[in-house]
Amino acid sequence: MVKLIALYIKFLLKSKNQHGVQSPFVFDLVTKCFYDKTRHSAYSKLKGYKKHLLSNNNTIEIKDLGAGSRVMKNNTRTIHDIAKNAGTTIHRAKLLYRISNHFQLKNILELGTSMGIASQAMSLGNPEAKITTIEGCPNISKFTSNTFKQFDLKNINVQTGDFGKVIKTLDTSAYDLIYFDGNHQKKATLSYFETLLKTAHNDSIFIFDDIYWPDGMREAWQIIKQHPKVTVTIDTFFWGIVFFRKEQAKEHFTIRV
């Protein structure tokens, strides 16, 4: 944790807001999406969904296929604890909502469903979107699928299994957004990235969660940034955002959000 704090301080020292951005595309994204101060009506639904999870003290047996939790080490956890410690924060859920809404993303893939907080945000951002989300733990997958039904989220399809195996069976040839939020390990992350590159088009967005933790994720992020197909990247500390826009020169941004 001390190391992560030190990395965050370093991030703050080199990060910028919209005033330090020269790219018209990134400036537009930052001002109209990242820094959008509108109190969207969907925000109350995001809060209601998470409040529902936080009020649930039932336990669930976890099968963790990734790097594990920074906070929870035991395999039997309450829904409350998972939502609190491992679930997407409201701040990030709002940003995911705005990104989904801003670009009107139609085909979305999520690696790491967990409690479905991020899935709901992307669904609300564009109710017409087709969202496929993959969860490695069967018990979590079953619980979250039922929660989606409770909240009438009909455009989300939950797949269960190892990410590497499931993504090879998907029939969608192109994704507008892929949200990588599971198995935070260097080798696995780079494998998913390379496998799913063929589904990226010029306007696709890849978002990688927790690019500063663990150490291997920082290394994976540096490799992804340098990939020849990647043009624009944005480091927000908690996310690494990747674009493939061929009309733009390769450039890396560090943005406070």
Tab-separated table of C-alpha atoms in Angstrom:
chain	number	residue	atom	x	y	z
A	1	MET	CA	0.000	0.000	0.000
A	2	VAL	CA	2.863	2.396	0.802
A	3	LYS	CA	4.347	1.716	-2.623
A	4	LEU	CA	0.986	2.381	-4.285
A	5	ILE	CA	0.681	5.719	-2.474
A	6	ALA	CA	4.166	6.692	-3.621
A	7	LEU	CA	3.237	5.789	-7.202
A	8	TYR	CA	0.071	7.883	-6.952
A	9	ILE	CA	2.018	10.913	-5.750
A	10	LYS	CA	4.375	10.475	-8.704
A	11	PHE	CA	1.338	10.201	-11.003
A	12	LEU	CA	-0.128	13.451	-9.640
A	13	LEU	CA	3.122	15.322	-10.226
A	14	LYS	CA	3.186	14.487	-13.929
A	15	SER	CA	-0.560	14.385	-14.671
A	16	LYS	CA	-2.531	17.079	-16.469
A	17	ASN	CA	-6.091	18.293	-16.860
A	18	GLN	CA	-7.714	19.552	-20.054
A	19	HIS	CA	-5.444	22.622	-20.157
A	20	GLY	CA	-2.383	20.502	-20.853
A	21	VAL	CA	-3.956	18.517	-23.712
A	22	GLN	CA	-3.125	19.484	-27.301
A	23	SER	CA	-4.963	16.662	-29.081
A	24	PRO	CA	-8.471	17.833	-30.186
A	25	PHE	CA	-9.841	14.285	-29.776
A	26	VAL	CA	-8.521	13.860	-26.240
A	27	PHE	CA	-9.434	17.444	-25.285
A	28	ASP	CA	-13.015	16.806	-26.414
A	29	LEU	CA	-13.117	13.514	-24.470
A	30	VAL	CA	-11.738	15.101	-21.302
A	31	THR	CA	-13.970	18.177	-21.325
A	32	LYS	CA	-17.225	16.601	-22.552
A	33	CYS	CA	-16.964	13.188	-20.900
A	34	PHE	CA	-14.324	12.886	-18.168
A	35	TYR	CA	-15.124	16.287	-16.622
A	36	ASP	CA	-18.841	16.320	-17.393
A	37	LYS	CA	-20.500	17.697	-14.235
A	38	THR	CA	-24.080	16.918	-15.318
A	39	ARG	CA	-26.100	15.110	-12.650
A	40	HIS	CA	-27.308	12.354	-14.927
A	41	SER	CA	-30.488	10.607	-13.820
A	42	ALA	CA	-28.700	7.255	-14.253
A	43	TYR	CA	-26.438	8.084	-11.306
A	44	SER	CA	-29.254	7.366	-8.846
A	45	LYS	CA	-29.632	3.915	-10.429
A	46	LEU	CA	-25.906	3.275	-10.062
A	47	LYS	CA	-26.073	4.205	-6.384
A	48	GLY	CA	-29.238	2.155	-5.874
A	49	TYR	CA	-27.604	-0.930	-7.388
A	50	LYS	CA	-24.541	-0.685	-5.175
A	51	LYS	CA	-26.642	0.102	-2.084
A	52	HIS	CA	-28.590	-3.083	-2.785
A	53	LEU	CA	-25.336	-5.086	-2.827
A	54	LEU	CA	-23.958	-3.423	0.285
A	55	SER	CA	-27.110	-4.341	2.222
A	56	ASN	CA	-26.626	-8.048	1.448
A	57	ASN	CA	-24.692	-9.922	4.159
A	58	ASN	CA	-25.174	-13.397	2.689
A	59	THR	CA	-21.936	-15.289	2.106
A	60	ILE	CA	-20.632	-16.734	-1.122
A	61	GLU	CA	-17.808	-19.187	-1.858
A	62	ILE	CA	-15.195	-17.665	-4.153
A	63	LYS	CA	-13.149	-19.370	-6.843
A	64	ASP	CA	-10.478	-16.786	-7.711
A	65	LEU	CA	-8.643	-17.358	-11.002
A	66	GLY	CA	-6.698	-14.085	-11.001
A	67	ALA	CA	-4.307	-12.127	-8.798
A	68	GLY	CA	-6.753	-12.127	-5.898
A	69	SER	CA	-7.905	-9.302	-3.671
A	70	ARG	CA	-5.674	-6.724	-2.001
A	71	VAL	CA	-8.019	-6.738	1.008
A	72	MET	CA	-9.845	-10.080	1.272
A	73	LYS	CA	-7.789	-13.260	1.568
A	74	ASN	CA	-10.394	-15.848	2.597
A	75	ASN	CA	-12.509	-17.665	0.005
A	76	THR	CA	-15.830	-17.259	1.824
A	77	ARG	CA	-16.978	-13.641	1.619
A	78	THR	CA	-20.148	-11.653	2.091
A	79	ILE	CA	-21.771	-9.896	-0.848
A	80	HIS	CA	-21.350	-6.690	1.162
A	81	ASP	CA	-17.580	-7.159	1.435
A	82	ILE	CA	-17.128	-8.038	-2.230
A	83	ALA	CA	-19.119	-4.987	-3.321
A	84	LYS	CA	-17.241	-2.750	-0.890
A	85	ASN	CA	-13.686	-3.978	-1.452
A	86	ALA	CA	-13.616	-5.546	-4.907
A	87	GLY	CA	-16.550	-3.971	-6.716
A	88	THR	CA	-16.219	-0.940	-8.982
A	89	THR	CA	-16.397	2.350	-7.088
A	90	ILE	CA	-19.260	4.752	-7.775
A	91	HIS	CA	-16.739	7.256	-9.155
A	92	ARG	CA	-15.523	4.752	-11.747
A	93	ALA	CA	-19.052	3.505	-12.450
A	94	LYS	CA	-20.122	7.067	-13.279
A	95	LEU	CA	-17.149	7.466	-15.596
A	96	LEU	CA	-17.920	4.161	-17.335
A	97	TYR	CA	-21.500	5.334	-17.764
A	98	ARG	CA	-20.308	8.595	-19.324
A	99	ILE	CA	-17.873	6.823	-21.667
A	100	SER	CA	-20.556	4.375	-22.803
A	101	ASN	CA	-23.001	7.226	-23.298
A	102	HIS	CA	-20.504	9.620	-24.930
A	103	PHE	CA	-19.454	7.152	-27.630
A	104	GLN	CA	-22.801	5.274	-27.759
A	105	LEU	CA	-20.906	2.001	-27.668
A	106	LYS	CA	-22.856	-0.882	-29.186
A	107	ASN	CA	-20.764	-4.040	-28.728
A	108	ILE	CA	-19.085	-4.344	-25.336
A	109	LEU	CA	-17.021	-7.088	-23.731
A	110	GLU	CA	-16.097	-7.157	-20.050
A	111	LEU	CA	-13.537	-9.519	-18.522
A	112	GLY	CA	-14.420	-9.786	-14.837
A	113	THR	CA	-18.110	-9.351	-13.988
A	114	SER	CA	-17.826	-9.522	-10.181
A	115	MET	CA	-20.979	-7.943	-8.704
A	116	GLY	CA	-21.917	-6.313	-12.024
A	117	ILE	CA	-21.462	-2.687	-10.962
A	118	ALA	CA	-19.432	-1.817	-14.058
A	119	SER	CA	-21.735	-3.891	-16.276
A	120	GLN	CA	-24.758	-1.927	-15.072
A	121	ALA	CA	-22.987	1.378	-15.705
A	122	MET	CA	-22.172	0.471	-19.307
A	123	SER	CA	-25.699	-0.853	-19.818
A	124	LEU	CA	-27.262	2.382	-18.600
A	125	GLY	CA	-24.884	4.388	-20.795
A	126	ASN	CA	-26.414	2.774	-23.860
A	127	PRO	CA	-29.440	0.506	-23.226
A	128	GLU	CA	-29.252	-0.568	-26.876
A	129	ALA	CA	-25.761	-1.985	-26.433
A	130	LYS	CA	-25.026	-5.700	-26.533
A	131	ILE	CA	-22.867	-6.476	-23.492
A	132	THR	CA	-21.049	-9.749	-22.910
A	133	THR	CA	-19.405	-10.110	-19.514
A	134	ILE	CA	-17.262	-13.032	-18.361
A	135	GLU	CA	-16.936	-14.179	-14.743
A	136	GLY	CA	-14.541	-16.888	-13.624
A	137	CYS	CA	-16.314	-17.816	-10.393
A	138	PRO	CA	-19.528	-19.854	-10.972
A	139	ASN	CA	-21.142	-18.719	-7.697
A	140	ILE	CA	-20.554	-15.039	-8.416
A	141	SER	CA	-21.729	-15.510	-11.997
A	142	LYS	CA	-24.996	-17.060	-10.826
A	143	PHE	CA	-25.578	-14.400	-8.173
A	144	THR	CA	-24.869	-11.481	-10.503
A	145	SER	CA	-26.987	-12.926	-13.327
A	146	ASN	CA	-29.938	-13.040	-10.934
A	147	THR	CA	-29.213	-9.485	-9.774
A	148	PHE	CA	-29.267	-8.261	-13.384
A	149	LYS	CA	-32.737	-9.794	-13.727
A	150	GLN	CA	-33.881	-8.038	-10.546
A	151	PHE	CA	-32.770	-4.714	-12.001
A	152	ASP	CA	-34.209	-5.457	-15.462
A	153	LEU	CA	-30.811	-5.269	-17.208
A	154	LYS	CA	-31.769	-7.266	-20.278
A	155	ASN	CA	-28.875	-6.344	-22.569
A	156	ILE	CA	-26.172	-8.112	-20.501
A	157	ASN	CA	-25.144	-11.684	-21.260
A	158	VAL	CA	-23.086	-13.383	-18.530
A	159	GLN	CA	-20.594	-16.079	-19.536
A	160	THR	CA	-18.856	-18.253	-16.932
A	161	GLY	CA	-15.338	-19.667	-17.113
A	162	ASP	CA	-11.667	-18.972	-17.623
A	163	PHE	CA	-11.294	-15.749	-19.640
A	164	GLY	CA	-8.689	-17.193	-21.991
A	165	LYS	CA	-10.936	-20.100	-22.928
A	166	VAL	CA	-14.247	-18.214	-23.129
A	167	ILE	CA	-12.996	-15.376	-25.352
A	168	LYS	CA	-11.965	-17.948	-27.963
A	169	THR	CA	-15.603	-19.085	-28.227
A	170	LEU	CA	-17.165	-15.625	-28.668
A	171	ASP	CA	-18.819	-15.033	-32.034
A	172	THR	CA	-18.542	-11.211	-32.114
A	173	SER	CA	-15.857	-10.144	-34.590
A	174	ALA	CA	-15.591	-6.489	-33.473
A	175	TYR	CA	-15.998	-4.746	-30.130
A	176	ASP	CA	-16.459	-1.030	-29.543
A	177	LEU	CA	-15.279	-1.386	-25.931
A	178	ILE	CA	-13.415	-4.074	-24.035
A	179	TYR	CA	-13.104	-3.576	-20.282
A	180	PHE	CA	-10.307	-5.694	-18.779
A	181	ASP	CA	-11.130	-6.004	-15.071
A	182	GLY	CA	-10.053	-9.466	-13.966
A	183	ASN	CA	-6.955	-11.609	-13.501
A	184	HIS	CA	-4.608	-8.694	-12.853
A	185	GLN	CA	-1.450	-10.531	-13.870
A	186	LYS	CA	1.045	-9.524	-16.547
A	187	LYS	CA	1.102	-12.730	-18.581
A	188	ALA	CA	-2.680	-13.194	-18.561
A	189	THR	CA	-3.398	-9.531	-19.360
A	190	LEU	CA	-1.026	-9.504	-22.322
A	191	SER	CA	-2.484	-12.794	-23.561
A	192	TYR	CA	-6.052	-11.405	-23.473
A	193	PHE	CA	-4.861	-8.202	-25.169
A	194	GLU	CA	-3.140	-10.062	-27.999
A	195	THR	CA	-6.072	-12.467	-28.460
A	196	LEU	CA	-8.652	-9.676	-28.596
A	197	LEU	CA	-6.654	-7.287	-30.800
A	198	LYS	CA	-8.284	-8.835	-33.859
A	199	THR	CA	-11.663	-7.556	-32.613
A	200	ALA	CA	-10.472	-3.925	-32.435
A	201	HIS	CA	-11.491	-1.472	-35.144
A	202	ASN	CA	-10.399	2.119	-35.664
A	203	ASP	CA	-12.794	3.501	-33.030
A	204	SER	CA	-12.490	0.714	-30.470
A	205	ILE	CA	-11.583	1.430	-26.854
A	206	PHE	CA	-9.723	-0.930	-24.527
A	207	ILE	CA	-9.796	-0.080	-20.814
A	208	PHE	CA	-7.418	-1.834	-18.418
A	209	ASP	CA	-8.252	-1.681	-14.712
A	210	ASP	CA	-5.624	-1.269	-11.959
A	211	ILE	CA	-2.606	-0.622	-14.182
A	212	TYR	CA	-0.441	0.168	-11.138
A	213	TRP	CA	-1.242	-2.981	-9.142
A	214	PRO	CA	0.275	-5.527	-8.903
A	215	ASP	CA	3.805	-4.834	-10.213
A	216	GLY	CA	3.238	-6.987	-13.283
A	217	MET	CA	0.348	-4.798	-14.392
A	218	ARG	CA	2.638	-1.770	-14.646
A	219	GLU	CA	4.936	-3.811	-16.868
A	220	ALA	CA	2.004	-5.041	-18.979
A	221	TRP	CA	0.740	-1.470	-19.379
A	222	GLN	CA	4.112	-0.269	-20.701
A	223	ILE	CA	4.163	-3.103	-23.251
A	224	ILE	CA	0.591	-2.372	-24.363
A	225	LYS	CA	1.380	1.339	-24.805
A	226	GLN	CA	4.220	0.522	-27.183
A	227	HIS	CA	2.252	-1.919	-29.349
A	228	PRO	CA	2.328	-0.767	-33.011
A	229	LYS	CA	-1.479	-0.913	-33.339
A	230	VAL	CA	-1.977	1.349	-30.323
A	231	THR	CA	-1.995	5.084	-31.041
A	232	VAL	CA	-3.465	7.101	-28.163
A	233	THR	CA	-3.325	6.022	-24.518
A	234	ILE	CA	-4.606	7.736	-21.384
A	235	ASP	CA	-3.285	6.907	-17.916
A	236	THR	CA	-5.806	7.890	-15.203
A	237	PHE	CA	-3.882	5.917	-12.560
A	238	PHE	CA	-6.783	3.541	-11.855
A	239	TRP	CA	-7.334	2.868	-15.582
A	240	GLY	CA	-5.244	2.662	-18.709
A	241	ILE	CA	-7.342	3.623	-21.741
A	242	VAL	CA	-6.276	2.596	-25.241
A	243	PHE	CA	-7.358	3.880	-28.656
A	244	PHE	CA	-6.488	2.601	-32.130
A	245	ARG	CA	-7.240	5.728	-34.195
A	246	LYS	CA	-5.011	5.499	-37.277
A	247	GLU	CA	-5.591	9.178	-38.106
A	248	GLN	CA	-3.702	10.220	-34.949
A	249	ALA	CA	-0.001	10.231	-34.201
A	250	LYS	CA	1.104	7.973	-31.345
A	251	GLU	CA	0.807	9.907	-28.073
A	252	HIS	CA	0.471	9.066	-24.388
A	253	PHE	CA	-1.461	11.193	-21.893
A	254	THR	CA	-1.542	11.211	-18.104
A	255	ILE	CA	-4.870	12.714	-17.018
A	256	ARG	CA	-6.338	13.418	-13.576
A	257	VAL	CA	-9.964	12.268	-13.439
